[in-house]
Amino acid sequence: MAHLSVSKTYKLYLGGAFPRSESGRTYPVRDIKGNFMANAALGSRKDGRDAVAAARKGVGAWSKATPYNRGQVIYRIAEMLEGRRAQFVELISTSTGASARAAGAEVDAAVNRLVHYAGWTDKLSAVFGGANPVSGPYFSYSAPEPTGVVAVVAPAGSPLLGLVSVLAPVITGGNSAVVIAAEDDPCVAITLAEVLATSDVPAGVVNILTGRAAEIAPHLAAHGDVNGLDLTGADVELRLALEQAAAGTVKRVYVPKGVPDFTGPPGTARLRAFLEIKTVWHPVGSVSLAAGSSY
Amino acid sequence: MDWDYAPAPESSAIAGIRDRYLPFVNGEFVEGNGADLDTINPGRAERLATVSTTTAEDVDRAVAAARRAYQRVWSRMSGAERGKYLFRIARGIAERSRELAVVETLDNGKPIKETRDFDVPTAAQHFFYHAGWADKLQHLGLGPAPAALGVAGQVIPWNFPLLMASWKIAPALAAGNTVVIKPAETTPLSILVLAEIIADADLPPGVVNIVTGAGDVGEALVTHPGIDKVAFTGSTAVGRRIQHQLAGTGRKLTLELGGKGANIVFDDAAQDQAIEGIVNGIFFNQGQVCCAGSRLLVQESIAEEFTDRLKDRVETLRVGDPLDKNTDVGAINSAAQLGRIKDLVAAGAAEGADLWSSSCPLPSNGYYLSPTIFTSATPSMRISREEIFGPVLTTLTFRTPEEALSKANNSAYGLSAGVWTEKGSRAMGMAAGLRAGVIWDNTFNRFDPAASFGGYKESGFGREGGPSGLAAYLETDDEAVLGGSRSRTAKDEGATL
């Protein structure tokens, strides 16, 4: 008897678990030829709120983890992604029609991107902070810190590299992320969630919603517990509405200037967009090694 | 026996206040098309001078002048030459420091000892610090070729008129931008004296333009399509509105907004030092400081004794003529602001907090308020949540460091915080846990152009000072973009003029 394949059900990725949408809704995902691939969860406003709650929990441990540890975890994501290379090549080819060679290049670039960011975690402070030479008897330093929970609208078009390129800088800085996957490529996004779930990334640090950005994103943009917003994958109209909604809570908003070329060098703007700079001052007593010293 | 100090007033003649002042556009003092506005000396509640104000049409002219100056002169000049202009301006401020201090005190109401010892010297220092960056931008850590944005539109508040002007103009020019800046309508004078210094420094016309007027002029400026970057310091309400208005434009924006800073005193703190820091934190500039330490969190075991000692100290603060060198607390900037503060004080009393005010005598004319302390406040009261922007301190207590952190962070704001403890590890641990842009351990209200300043959460975004402050005025190593060109609308349009 022929083997009947077991087709996969794609669910959301929230707080380290893979729940269905609380709304019970799904939408069909089709490949480049229009054939049915799978049903994906059609995330709702409530799923968005749950994702923010999970991200808030997740950011605690992640932001306090040592930069060395965060770097190792992000490198681990690269390792796990590399291990599933064949699966992603097939998935990308099926869903976008890319040749196996082009899909392979995309997976390799995504792995490289993660490796790049893995090396950033313990250099951010040196590059964007440091001791301040203030004119007074004070020790003053400035250091970057994560801004908190960042909502990300992932770009369409390059389902894996685009997603990794917007996600990696957010978590590299110690933030947690609520990502709305590109509507047409939920399968790649949730398969990446499987990679993340097995990469020592603490639960809640990355949360992935599938569905319609236009439906979910406005609630994230107006959410009081979301600190930042990356609008890379939002179209012009949606961008405007989201930027306006973000103003209500003075959110940090990143909007790329033009269409990002994810195959190019990533720069640091995405990293800096979701870092706060904290300046700490402390008095310095005078210490003399000569006799009669004061302290 | 009367131990009171004899009055030691600075002479108001040093300010050389003129009867009428004009906005500064394209290197010249020109009549604005707006209605004349009287600026009031809040120390005496009387007219100080008249200022010609501008309209949207004048803003157009100023932005056009800034654009021309950017394209024809400033963007073509080497960083080293730009820096020399900034050094000249720093020297100019220092040379006219006494005059500037008196002008600022007359126009703003803050004590002469603050303008003389803090505002004016720090303003000069901002130009001096940023001057040195002008030819070293590639060393900022922002990629190999940071580039100017173009024309910056800046709106500044009335609490530090000259310092905020310097704090905004200096980094913008060092980064290679030109500027159109609007001072607050109640405090336009010191920036117009700065304009004289700028003109005397032979800064090319149009590199700095100053438009005067109220909120409508500010709105015309920040929404002007010819502006590449907006920097605003002021209230969170206005900041939100500007962010909303700039949505979709792709223009770079930095906001430095309100605060509700917590000063956290542990039982092992050096109490006398802590009291001095708390007094400075909330009564410096009459508490009209966005990073003021307006919430005092005292560990419960020492709360009663500590607040008694604090009240004893506050009782000795001298409230009075801002021009008197002995004055500790001067005048509230305007009648409107005094009204807002009094409303919040009334709300605190109505909500059940214990109200205490210093018994110091107040001058009969002018806008004054006795230093005020609320005890037994709860975190839900308006006086614990809302920015009062006046000499009013709200006191809460805590038992554990965790509770202190949670209460301090329980605010929509996140600009500043103070920690008072003799235990270094606790101070550092608290500094790490506080969600605020500036943490002062065993000190308060320290500022330096080399140290970045700015808020978390609804206290705004972006930093001023240090390398991160310059980043706000530069196009940096952003990611690669398909097609190779970036959508920099205003600059691109300008480039084809």
Short mmCIF file of C-alpha atoms in Angstrom, two decimals, chain A residues 96-200:
data_model
loop_
_atom_site.label_atom_id
_atom_site.label_comp_id
_atom_site.label_asym_id
_atom_site.label_seq_id
_atom_site.Cartn_x
_atom_site.Cartn_y
_atom_site.Cartn_z
CA THR A 96 8.19 31.10 -3.89
CA GLY A 97 9.16 29.13 -6.99
CA ALA A 98 12.82 29.92 -6.41
CA SER A 99 15.30 27.48 -7.90
CA ALA A 100 16.94 25.10 -5.47
CA ARG A 101 20.13 27.03 -5.97
CA ALA A 102 18.53 30.41 -5.18
CA ALA A 103 16.66 28.97 -2.22
CA GLY A 104 19.91 27.47 -0.96
CA ALA A 105 21.60 30.84 -1.26
CA GLU A 106 18.81 32.39 0.77
CA VAL A 107 19.19 29.82 3.55
CA ASP A 108 22.96 30.32 3.58
CA ALA A 109 22.54 34.09 3.76
CA ALA A 110 20.11 33.70 6.65
CA VAL A 111 22.60 31.49 8.49
CA ASN A 112 25.33 34.06 7.85
CA ARG A 113 23.10 36.86 9.07
CA LEU A 114 22.52 35.06 12.37
CA VAL A 115 26.23 34.43 12.76
CA HIS A 116 26.85 38.14 12.10
CA TYR A 117 24.45 39.20 14.85
CA ALA A 118 25.70 36.50 17.25
CA GLY A 119 28.95 38.44 17.28
CA TRP A 120 27.28 41.78 18.02
CA THR A 121 25.79 41.09 21.46
CA ASP A 122 28.95 41.75 23.44
CA LYS A 123 30.19 44.63 21.28
CA LEU A 124 27.17 46.92 21.41
CA SER A 125 28.32 48.53 24.65
CA ALA A 126 31.78 49.27 23.33
CA VAL A 127 30.51 50.77 20.08
CA PHE A 128 27.45 52.68 21.30
CA GLY A 129 28.43 53.42 24.88
CA GLY A 130 31.46 54.08 27.03
CA ALA A 131 32.88 56.23 29.77
CA ASN A 132 31.92 59.90 29.52
CA PRO A 133 34.76 62.36 30.17
CA VAL A 134 32.62 64.76 32.18
CA SER A 135 34.06 67.92 33.69
CA GLY A 136 33.49 67.17 37.35
CA PRO A 137 34.38 64.61 40.01
CA TYR A 138 32.01 62.00 38.63
CA PHE A 139 32.32 58.63 37.05
CA SER A 140 29.82 58.71 34.20
CA TYR A 141 29.16 56.05 31.64
CA SER A 142 26.59 55.43 28.95
CA ALA A 143 25.54 51.95 27.93
CA PRO A 144 22.94 50.58 25.56
CA GLU A 145 20.02 48.63 26.96
CA PRO A 146 17.13 46.88 25.23
CA THR A 147 14.00 48.98 24.86
CA GLY A 148 11.76 46.00 25.71
CA VAL A 149 9.05 44.41 23.57
CA VAL A 150 9.31 45.11 19.84
CA ALA A 151 6.54 44.35 17.36
CA VAL A 152 7.81 43.51 13.89
CA VAL A 153 5.95 43.37 10.59
CA ALA A 154 8.09 40.95 8.58
CA PRO A 155 8.68 41.67 4.89
CA ALA A 156 7.28 39.59 2.06
CA GLY A 157 9.39 38.39 -0.81
CA SER A 158 12.34 36.71 0.81
CA PRO A 159 10.56 34.55 3.36
CA LEU A 160 13.53 33.32 5.39
CA LEU A 161 16.26 35.92 4.88
CA GLY A 162 13.84 38.83 5.26
CA LEU A 163 12.39 37.36 8.43
CA VAL A 164 15.78 36.61 9.96
CA SER A 165 17.09 40.05 8.97
CA VAL A 166 14.33 41.86 10.85
CA LEU A 167 14.18 39.48 13.81
CA ALA A 168 17.87 39.02 14.58
CA PRO A 169 18.78 42.67 15.34
CA VAL A 170 15.80 42.99 17.69
CA ILE A 171 16.80 40.04 19.87
CA THR A 172 20.53 40.76 19.55
CA GLY A 173 19.96 43.95 21.52
CA GLY A 174 18.22 41.98 24.28
CA ASN A 175 14.65 42.79 23.29
CA SER A 176 11.85 40.31 22.82
CA ALA A 177 9.91 40.24 19.56
CA VAL A 178 6.35 39.81 18.42
CA VAL A 179 6.62 39.11 14.71
CA ILE A 180 3.78 39.18 12.25
CA ALA A 181 5.00 36.84 9.52
CA ALA A 182 4.54 37.75 5.88
CA GLU A 183 0.98 36.73 5.04
CA ASP A 184 1.95 34.59 2.05
CA ASP A 185 4.83 32.77 3.72
CA PRO A 186 3.60 31.55 7.11
CA CYS A 187 5.04 28.08 6.56
CA VAL A 188 8.61 29.31 6.42
CA ALA A 189 8.03 31.49 9.48
CA ILE A 190 6.57 28.73 11.62
CA THR A 191 9.26 26.31 10.49
CA LEU A 192 11.78 28.92 11.67
CA ALA A 193 9.85 28.93 14.96
CA GLU A 194 10.64 25.22 15.23
CA VAL A 195 14.29 26.11 14.85
CA LEU A 196 13.99 28.81 17.51
CA ALA A 197 12.15 26.47 19.88
CA THR A 198 15.08 24.06 19.79
CA SER A 199 17.85 26.66 19.95
CA ASP A 200 17.91 27.55 23.67
#
